[in-house]
Tab-separated table of C-alpha atoms (C1' of nucleotides) in Angstrom:
chain	number	residue	atom	x	y	z
A	1	MET	CA	0.644	-8.678	-6.656
A	2	GLY	CA	-2.410	-7.325	-9.476
A	3	VAL	CA	-2.454	-6.947	-12.326
A	4	GLN	CA	1.185	-6.786	-14.385
A	5	ILE	CA	1.029	-4.021	-16.730
A	6	GLY	CA	3.157	-1.803	-15.310
A	7	GLU	CA	5.798	-1.380	-17.741
A	8	LEU	CA	3.601	0.123	-20.346
A	9	VAL	CA	2.124	2.825	-18.447
A	10	PRO	CA	2.697	6.107	-18.425
A	11	ARG	CA	3.433	7.948	-15.319
A	12	LYS	CA	5.131	11.138	-13.639
A	13	GLU	CA	6.949	12.154	-10.873
A	14	ILE	CA	4.856	14.540	-8.765
A	15	GLU	CA	5.547	15.893	-5.013
A	16	LEU	CA	3.778	14.683	-2.023
A	17	ASN	CA	2.015	18.970	-2.412
A	18	ASN	CA	0.932	18.017	-5.644
A	19	LEU	CA	-2.028	16.175	-3.431
A	20	TYR	CA	-1.815	18.936	-1.084
A	21	GLY	CA	-5.954	20.029	-1.042
A	22	ARG	CA	-7.349	16.264	-3.010
A	23	LYS	CA	-9.041	13.047	-1.101
A	24	VAL	CA	-7.588	10.188	-1.774
A	25	ALA	CA	-8.346	6.600	-1.501
A	26	VAL	CA	-6.205	3.685	-0.254
A	27	ASP	CA	-6.506	0.562	-0.604
A	28	ALA	CA	-5.983	-0.712	2.690
A	29	PHE	CA	-4.982	-4.612	2.100
A	30	ASN	CA	-2.351	-2.924	0.027
A	31	ALA	CA	-0.420	-0.558	2.522
A	32	ILE	CA	-1.247	-3.267	5.190
A	33	TYR	CA	0.414	-5.796	3.214
A	34	GLN	CA	3.415	-3.966	2.514
A	35	PHE	CA	4.032	-3.082	6.463
A	36	LEU	CA	3.416	-5.799	7.230
A	37	SER	CA	6.202	-7.572	4.624
A	38	THR	CA	8.834	-4.599	5.374
A	39	ILE	CA	8.465	-3.571	8.782
A	40	ARG	CA	10.460	-6.231	10.430
A	41	GLN	CA	14.023	-6.996	12.733
A	42	ARG	CA	17.028	-8.093	11.498
A	43	ASP	CA	15.696	-11.868	11.767
A	44	GLY	CA	12.304	-10.822	9.963
A	45	THR	CA	10.027	-10.648	13.051
A	46	PRO	CA	7.699	-8.631	12.759
A	47	LEU	CA	7.255	-6.124	15.914
A	48	MET	CA	4.996	-7.767	18.313
A	49	ASP	CA	3.292	-6.681	21.525
A	50	SER	CA	3.568	-8.171	24.605
A	51	LYS	CA	1.302	-10.640	24.226
A	52	GLY	CA	3.108	-11.485	20.834
A	53	ARG	CA	0.339	-9.845	18.681
A	54	ILE	CA	1.397	-8.426	15.613
A	55	THR	CA	1.989	-4.392	15.253
A	56	SER	CA	3.793	-3.492	12.839
A	57	HIS	CA	0.841	-2.339	10.672
A	58	LEU	CA	-0.161	0.020	13.123
A	59	SER	CA	3.064	1.937	13.128
A	60	GLY	CA	3.961	1.964	9.478
A	61	LEU	CA	-0.109	3.512	10.188
A	62	PHE	CA	0.711	5.425	12.535
A	63	TYR	CA	3.385	7.233	11.376
A	64	ARG	CA	2.532	7.336	7.626
A	65	ASN	CA	-0.488	9.025	7.653
A	66	ILE	CA	0.661	11.700	10.148
A	67	ASN	CA	3.488	12.432	7.152
A	68	LEU	CA	0.197	12.891	4.617
A	69	MET	CA	-1.860	14.939	6.892
A	70	GLU	CA	1.139	17.030	7.533
A	71	ASN	CA	0.817	17.694	3.494
A	72	GLY	CA	-2.394	18.327	3.068
A	73	ILE	CA	-3.793	15.375	2.326
A	74	LYS	CA	-7.401	14.003	2.700
A	75	LEU	CA	-6.672	10.103	3.441
A	76	ALA	CA	-9.679	7.438	3.210
A	77	TYR	CA	-9.081	3.658	3.250
A	78	VAL	CA	-11.209	1.732	1.272
A	79	PHE	CA	-11.375	-2.267	2.792
A	80	ASP	CA	-11.367	-4.828	0.938
A	81	GLY	CA	-15.441	-6.715	0.857
A	82	LYS	CA	-15.518	-10.691	-0.560
A	83	PRO	CA	-12.985	-11.966	-2.864
A	84	PRO	CA	-15.144	-12.971	-6.346
A	85	ALA	CA	-14.863	-16.942	-6.670
A	86	PHE	CA	-13.050	-16.798	-8.712
A	87	LYS	CA	-10.288	-15.313	-7.218
A	88	LYS	CA	-10.039	-18.625	-5.308
A	89	ARG	CA	-7.307	-20.222	-7.104
A	90	GLU	CA	-5.041	-17.054	-6.569
A	91	ILE	CA	-5.462	-16.967	-2.901
A	92	GLU	CA	-4.922	-20.931	-2.911
A	93	LYS	CA	-1.246	-20.331	-4.757
A	94	ARG	CA	-0.522	-17.651	-2.549
A	95	ARG	CA	-0.893	-19.515	0.933
A	96	GLU	CA	1.190	-21.707	-1.177
A	97	VAL	CA	3.677	-19.602	-1.019
A	98	ARG	CA	3.085	-18.098	2.371
A	99	GLU	CA	3.546	-21.662	4.697
A	100	GLU	CA	6.515	-22.193	1.933
A	101	ALA	CA	8.311	-19.150	2.652
A	102	GLU	CA	7.631	-19.436	5.735
A	103	GLU	CA	9.593	-22.919	6.270
A	104	LYS	CA	12.700	-21.603	4.809
A	105	TRP	CA	12.063	-18.599	6.873
A	106	TYR	CA	12.547	-20.830	10.331
A	107	GLU	CA	15.258	-22.530	8.317
A	108	ALA	CA	17.991	-19.484	7.506
A	109	LEU	CA	17.259	-19.097	11.252
A	110	GLU	CA	18.687	-22.443	12.429
A	111	LYS	CA	21.387	-21.750	9.576
A	112	GLY	CA	21.883	-17.900	11.164
A	113	ASP	CA	21.497	-16.476	8.044
A	114	LEU	CA	19.641	-13.404	9.075
A	115	GLU	CA	19.406	-12.446	5.614
A	116	GLU	CA	18.001	-15.067	4.635
A	117	ALA	CA	15.539	-15.067	7.424
A	118	LYS	CA	14.668	-12.150	6.056
A	119	LYS	CA	13.541	-11.963	2.706
A	120	TYR	CA	11.281	-15.252	3.426
A	121	ALA	CA	9.469	-13.890	6.718
A	122	MET	CA	7.971	-10.713	4.185
A	123	ARG	CA	6.980	-13.251	1.438
A	124	ALA	CA	5.304	-15.253	4.568
A	125	THR	CA	3.568	-12.291	4.946
A	126	ARG	CA	-0.388	-13.229	6.361
A	127	VAL	CA	-3.317	-10.950	7.265
A	128	ASN	CA	-5.596	-11.734	9.081
A	129	GLU	CA	-8.647	-10.410	10.716
A	130	ALA	CA	-7.393	-9.260	13.579
A	131	LEU	CA	-4.986	-7.640	11.507
A	132	ILE	CA	-7.510	-5.700	10.051
A	133	ASN	CA	-10.050	-4.969	12.691
A	134	ASP	CA	-6.788	-3.486	14.854
A	135	ALA	CA	-6.049	-1.006	11.544
A	136	LYS	CA	-9.289	-0.406	11.578
A	137	LYS	CA	-9.290	0.522	14.875
A	138	LEU	CA	-6.876	2.869	14.632
A	139	LEU	CA	-8.164	4.688	11.284
A	140	GLU	CA	-10.950	5.362	13.239
A	141	LEU	CA	-9.419	6.962	15.866
A	142	MET	CA	-6.893	8.868	14.080
A	143	GLY	CA	-10.445	10.439	12.897
A	144	ILE	CA	-9.547	9.098	9.409
A	145	PRO	CA	-12.546	7.854	7.567
A	146	VAL	CA	-12.545	4.209	7.084
A	147	VAL	CA	-14.899	2.658	3.672
A	148	GLN	CA	-15.924	-0.959	3.368
A	149	ALA	CA	-16.338	-2.190	0.376
A	150	PRO	CA	-18.782	-5.027	-1.132
A	151	SER	CA	-15.555	-7.049	-2.906
A	152	GLU	CA	-12.654	-6.058	-4.295
A	153	GLY	CA	-11.226	-3.223	-2.412
A	154	GLU	CA	-9.481	-1.207	-5.613
A	155	ALA	CA	-13.174	-1.563	-7.141
A	156	GLN	CA	-14.230	0.248	-4.505
A	157	ALA	CA	-11.365	3.191	-4.774
A	158	ALA	CA	-11.735	3.132	-8.032
A	159	TYR	CA	-15.958	3.717	-8.148
A	160	MET	CA	-14.809	6.645	-5.679
A	161	ALA	CA	-12.111	8.372	-8.266
A	162	ALA	CA	-14.475	7.793	-11.105
A	163	ARG	CA	-17.035	9.583	-8.983
A	164	GLY	CA	-15.172	12.890	-8.074
A	165	GLU	CA	-15.199	11.996	-4.936
A	166	VAL	CA	-11.647	11.382	-4.655
A	167	TYR	CA	-8.700	12.506	-6.687
A	168	ALA	CA	-7.484	9.275	-6.979
A	169	SER	CA	-7.099	5.987	-5.861
A	170	ALA	CA	-3.507	4.865	-3.940
A	171	SER	CA	-2.015	1.725	-4.260
A	172	GLN	CA	1.125	-0.324	-5.564
A	173	ASP	CA	-1.049	-1.985	-7.942
A	174	TYR	CA	-2.561	-1.050	-10.893
A	175	ASP	CA	-5.312	-3.090	-10.916
A	176	SER	CA	-7.865	0.500	-10.083
A	177	LEU	CA	-7.163	1.622	-13.833
A	178	LEU	CA	-8.724	-1.879	-15.068
A	179	PHE	CA	-11.813	-1.200	-12.855
A	180	GLY	CA	-12.214	3.041	-13.747
A	181	ALA	CA	-10.167	4.655	-11.881
A	182	PRO	CA	-9.293	8.221	-13.303
A	183	ARG	CA	-6.172	8.485	-12.138
A	184	LEU	CA	-3.756	5.969	-9.773
A	185	VAL	CA	-1.149	7.525	-7.192
A	186	ARG	CA	1.180	5.811	-6.393
A	187	ASN	CA	5.077	5.167	-3.966
A	188	VAL	CA	2.994	7.716	-1.474
A	189	THR	CA	5.300	7.643	1.290
A	190	ILE	CA	7.566	10.253	2.773
A	191	THR	CA	11.514	8.837	2.766
A	192	GLY	CA	10.894	7.511	-0.903
A	193	ARG	CA	13.913	4.694	-0.314
A	194	ARG	CA	12.940	1.654	-1.004
A	195	LYS	CA	14.446	-2.045	-1.142
A	196	LEU	CA	14.721	-3.920	-3.898
A	197	PRO	CA	13.296	-7.684	-4.075
A	198	GLY	CA	16.397	-9.321	-4.410
A	199	LYS	CA	19.670	-7.393	-3.455
A	200	ASN	CA	20.600	-5.384	-0.624
A	201	VAL	CA	20.353	-1.758	-2.908
A	202	TYR	CA	17.507	0.850	-1.676
A	203	VAL	CA	16.203	2.765	-4.785
A	204	GLU	CA	14.206	5.724	-4.326
A	205	VAL	CA	11.030	6.044	-5.017
A	206	ARG	CA	9.134	9.152	-5.480
A	207	PRO	CA	5.413	9.255	-5.613
A	208	GLU	CA	3.666	8.950	-8.979
A	209	LEU	CA	0.863	9.883	-10.446
A	210	ILE	CA	-0.518	7.821	-13.856
A	211	VAL	CA	-3.637	9.722	-15.382
A	212	LEU	CA	-5.788	6.075	-17.003
A	213	GLU	CA	-6.325	8.564	-19.704
A	214	GLU	CA	-3.237	8.975	-20.734
A	215	VAL	CA	-2.638	5.416	-20.427
A	216	LEU	CA	-5.227	4.593	-22.761
A	217	LYS	CA	-4.197	6.863	-25.481
A	218	GLU	CA	-1.058	6.155	-25.024
A	219	LEU	CA	-1.290	2.470	-24.946
A	220	GLY	CA	-4.166	3.408	-27.863
A	221	VAL	CA	-7.248	1.128	-26.482
A	222	ASP	CA	-10.015	2.017	-24.837
A	223	ARG	CA	-10.230	0.118	-21.086
A	224	GLU	CA	-12.489	-2.459	-22.377
A	225	LYS	CA	-9.586	-3.012	-24.801
A	226	LEU	CA	-6.655	-2.651	-21.569
A	227	VAL	CA	-8.993	-5.014	-19.134
A	228	GLU	CA	-8.141	-7.659	-22.113
A	229	LEU	CA	-4.882	-6.303	-21.735
A	230	GLY	CA	-4.361	-7.269	-18.090
A	231	ILE	CA	-5.913	-10.370	-18.360
A	232	LEU	CA	-3.416	-12.066	-21.123
A	233	VAL	CA	-0.426	-10.945	-19.284
A	234	GLY	CA	-2.467	-12.119	-16.164
A	235	THR	CA	-4.428	-10.464	-12.443
A	236	ASP	CA	-5.195	-11.522	-9.676
A	237	TYR	CA	-8.397	-13.686	-10.980
A	238	ASN	CA	-5.739	-15.720	-13.546
A	239	PRO	CA	-1.898	-15.321	-12.419
A	240	GLY	CA	0.513	-15.470	-14.733
A	241	GLY	CA	-1.993	-14.847	-17.162
A	242	ILE	CA	-1.430	-16.070	-21.151
A	243	LYS	CA	1.599	-18.739	-21.607
A	244	GLY	CA	3.918	-16.931	-23.947
A	245	ILE	CA	2.271	-13.593	-24.215
A	246	GLY	CA	4.259	-11.066	-22.471
A	247	PRO	CA	3.144	-6.930	-22.153
A	248	LYS	CA	4.182	-6.147	-26.359
A	249	LYS	CA	2.661	-9.841	-27.832
A	250	ALA	CA	-0.840	-8.562	-25.257
A	251	LEU	CA	-0.758	-4.967	-27.040
A	252	ALA	CA	-0.446	-6.367	-30.454
A	253	ILE	CA	-3.447	-8.736	-30.213
A	254	VAL	CA	-5.658	-6.409	-27.918
A	255	LYS	CA	-5.382	-3.996	-30.731
A	256	ARG	CA	-5.988	-6.976	-33.289
A	257	GLU	CA	-8.357	-8.445	-32.729
A	258	LYS	CA	-11.920	-8.286	-31.888
A	259	ASP	CA	-12.444	-10.576	-28.978
A	260	PRO	CA	-9.184	-10.626	-28.193
A	261	LEU	CA	-10.311	-13.427	-24.963
A	262	LYS	CA	-11.546	-16.121	-27.515
A	263	LYS	CA	-9.185	-18.138	-28.824
A	264	TYR	CA	-7.076	-17.913	-25.642
A	265	GLN	CA	-10.364	-19.354	-23.554
A	266	ARG	CA	-9.921	-22.867	-24.786
A	267	GLU	CA	-5.804	-23.085	-22.838
A	268	SER	CA	-7.530	-21.468	-19.569
A	269	GLU	CA	-8.947	-22.952	-17.022
A	270	VAL	CA	-10.397	-19.889	-15.844
A	271	ASP	CA	-13.705	-18.079	-17.461
A	272	LEU	CA	-11.800	-14.431	-18.611
A	273	TYR	CA	-14.739	-13.602	-19.635
A	274	ALA	CA	-16.021	-13.840	-16.174
A	275	ILE	CA	-12.934	-11.479	-15.409
A	276	LYS	CA	-13.189	-9.274	-18.060
A	277	GLU	CA	-17.082	-8.833	-16.568
A	278	PHE	CA	-16.062	-8.529	-13.056
A	279	PHE	CA	-13.542	-5.404	-14.310
A	280	LEU	CA	-15.595	-3.358	-16.237
A	281	ASN	CA	-18.187	-4.006	-13.910
A	282	PRO	CA	-17.496	-4.418	-10.054
A	283	PRO	CA	-19.211	-4.498	-6.709
A	284	VAL	CA	-18.664	-1.320	-5.188
A	285	THR	CA	-21.389	0.391	-3.375
A	286	ASP	CA	-22.159	4.090	-2.625
A	287	GLU	CA	-22.831	3.144	1.122
A	288	TYR	CA	-20.251	5.259	2.176
A	289	GLU	CA	-19.610	8.532	4.166
A	290	LEU	CA	-16.392	10.100	3.876
A	291	ARG	CA	-15.872	11.987	7.112
A	292	TRP	CA	-12.444	13.883	8.373
A	293	SER	CA	-13.384	14.237	12.522
A	294	GLU	CA	-10.866	14.738	15.559
A	295	PRO	CA	-8.568	12.112	16.297
A	296	ASP	CA	-8.794	11.126	19.680
A	297	GLU	CA	-6.439	11.087	21.671
A	298	GLU	CA	-6.835	9.793	24.535
A	299	GLY	CA	-7.890	6.877	22.425
A	300	ILE	CA	-5.359	6.522	20.906
A	301	LEU	CA	-2.711	6.281	23.898
A	302	ARG	CA	-5.412	3.376	25.133
A	303	PHE	CA	-4.811	1.685	22.218
A	304	LEU	CA	-1.895	1.692	21.441
A	305	CYS	CA	0.444	2.347	25.392
A	306	ASP	CA	-1.547	0.244	27.348
A	307	GLU	CA	-2.887	-2.248	24.469
A	308	HIS	CA	-0.276	-2.619	22.069
A	309	ASP	CA	3.256	-1.156	23.889
A	310	PHE	CA	3.981	1.454	21.700
A	311	SER	CA	6.337	4.037	23.805
A	312	GLU	CA	4.571	6.371	25.671
A	313	GLU	CA	6.675	8.423	24.615
A	314	ARG	CA	7.015	8.309	20.049
A	315	VAL	CA	3.056	8.429	20.180
A	316	LYS	CA	3.325	11.681	22.511
A	317	ASN	CA	5.087	13.242	19.684
A	318	GLY	CA	2.596	11.326	16.975
A	319	LEU	CA	0.060	12.822	18.915
A	320	GLU	CA	1.159	16.629	18.552
A	321	ARG	CA	2.096	16.019	15.588
A	322	LEU	CA	-1.219	14.696	14.567
A	323	LYS	CA	-3.002	17.472	16.243
A	324	LYS	CA	-1.712	20.495	13.723
A	325	ALA	CA	-1.298	17.822	10.651
A	326	VAL	CA	-5.166	18.172	10.896
A	327	LYS	CA	-5.628	21.917	10.892
A	328	VAL	CA	-3.529	21.585	8.483
A	329	GLY	CA	-5.872	19.046	6.830
A	330	LYS	CA	-9.022	22.585	7.054
A	331	GLN	CA	-7.007	24.490	5.571
A	332	ALA	CA	-6.184	22.964	2.718
A	333	THR	CA	-9.426	21.781	1.867
A	334	LEU	CA	-10.602	25.424	2.864
A	335	GLU	CA	-8.688	27.079	-0.121
A	336	SER	CA	-9.670	23.785	-2.340
A	337	TRP	CA	-13.410	24.857	-2.054
A	338	PHE	CA	-12.500	28.749	-2.452
A	339	GLY	CA	-10.573	27.778	-5.443
A	340	ARG	CA	-7.754	28.382	-4.991
A	341	ARG	CA	-5.345	25.936	-6.260
B	1	DC	C1'	8.764	2.267	6.953
B	2	DG	C1'	9.832	5.950	9.790
B	3	DA	C1'	11.713	8.051	13.842
B	4	DA	C1'	15.363	7.929	16.914
B	5	DC	C1'	20.232	7.783	17.321
B	6	DC	C1'	25.019	8.511	16.217
B	7	DC	C1'	29.348	11.105	14.325
B	8	DA	C1'	31.783	13.632	11.170
C	1	DT	C1'	23.480	19.268	9.500
C	2	DG	C1'	22.938	15.009	6.916
C	3	DG	C1'	23.522	10.697	5.153
C	4	DG	C1'	24.008	6.511	7.261
C	5	DT	C1'	22.837	2.683	11.354
C	6	DT	C1'	19.729	0.801	14.619
C	7	DC	C1'	15.241	1.146	16.596
C	8	DG	C1'	10.543	0.398	17.276
C	9	DG	C1'	6.893	-3.368	19.847
DNA sequence: CGAACCCA
DNA sequence: TGGGTTCGG
């Protein structure tokens, strides 16, 4: 879900090769969630191994990582830690939405309405510990660094970008901007075809770059005001924001008022100031290492094919590409060291 | 979502 | 060759 500031944010389309030789911190939860919700059969059932364990995210991660690595992009995945206490309400709300969607999924299946079934199946997507652990395992086998955030992954990714350890944070949500990421990349995919939530319509989605400095300049605010703006329109910590206030009004308010939250704190159940403080100073850690290593081919074969019933032919194909991609990555790193780009 | 397949 | 369709697990 994330903070609802998308329509205010200036962006520029980029090509994947604009990221050549660059390190990118991916919000792991965001990526995994996307794979789990989209990689499904026609009736909405996710891909599963013979023991019924979900594998959609493994398929998505495996092939997308190869593609991005072939483009000389150095990926690191940042996993969520403990959510802040004031996220409870949103977590609860999401659970209710999922459970309701799950029921409608089964109802649609009984009626034989596949399209409807898939729609609700996607909405019923849930990410559990086992899925996260499998994702971490695959990434490690692929030689991709895994970073464990103390709290929100977006915050940790933003911190790494702000320190210059990675070029950008990658997520579909805009939260990392509020957390202070100087750059955010969205739609980092190869095919760039995405189904619109409602209809059976596909739109071209190209990778895009959002530069925090340009956002602030365009809106005429500083980061603190941007955070307040986000809180007025709604974040994961106060879903829905303030009733009756959309992006435009919110922008006007934060530019006009010295303390825009004051007036709305009264009508809000959650502590808006705590949310603001969290965005400005989130828990982050320096205890991580961005070290890219050789993929463990045997390990990947065992994990994907033996344990999770992936086709050996397909995975071996992938491994061949992966090996070459690692070389591309090394070359890309060298070129960036010697300042050729 | 992305790979593989298919047919013009 | 490439755009649409189906499969993958």
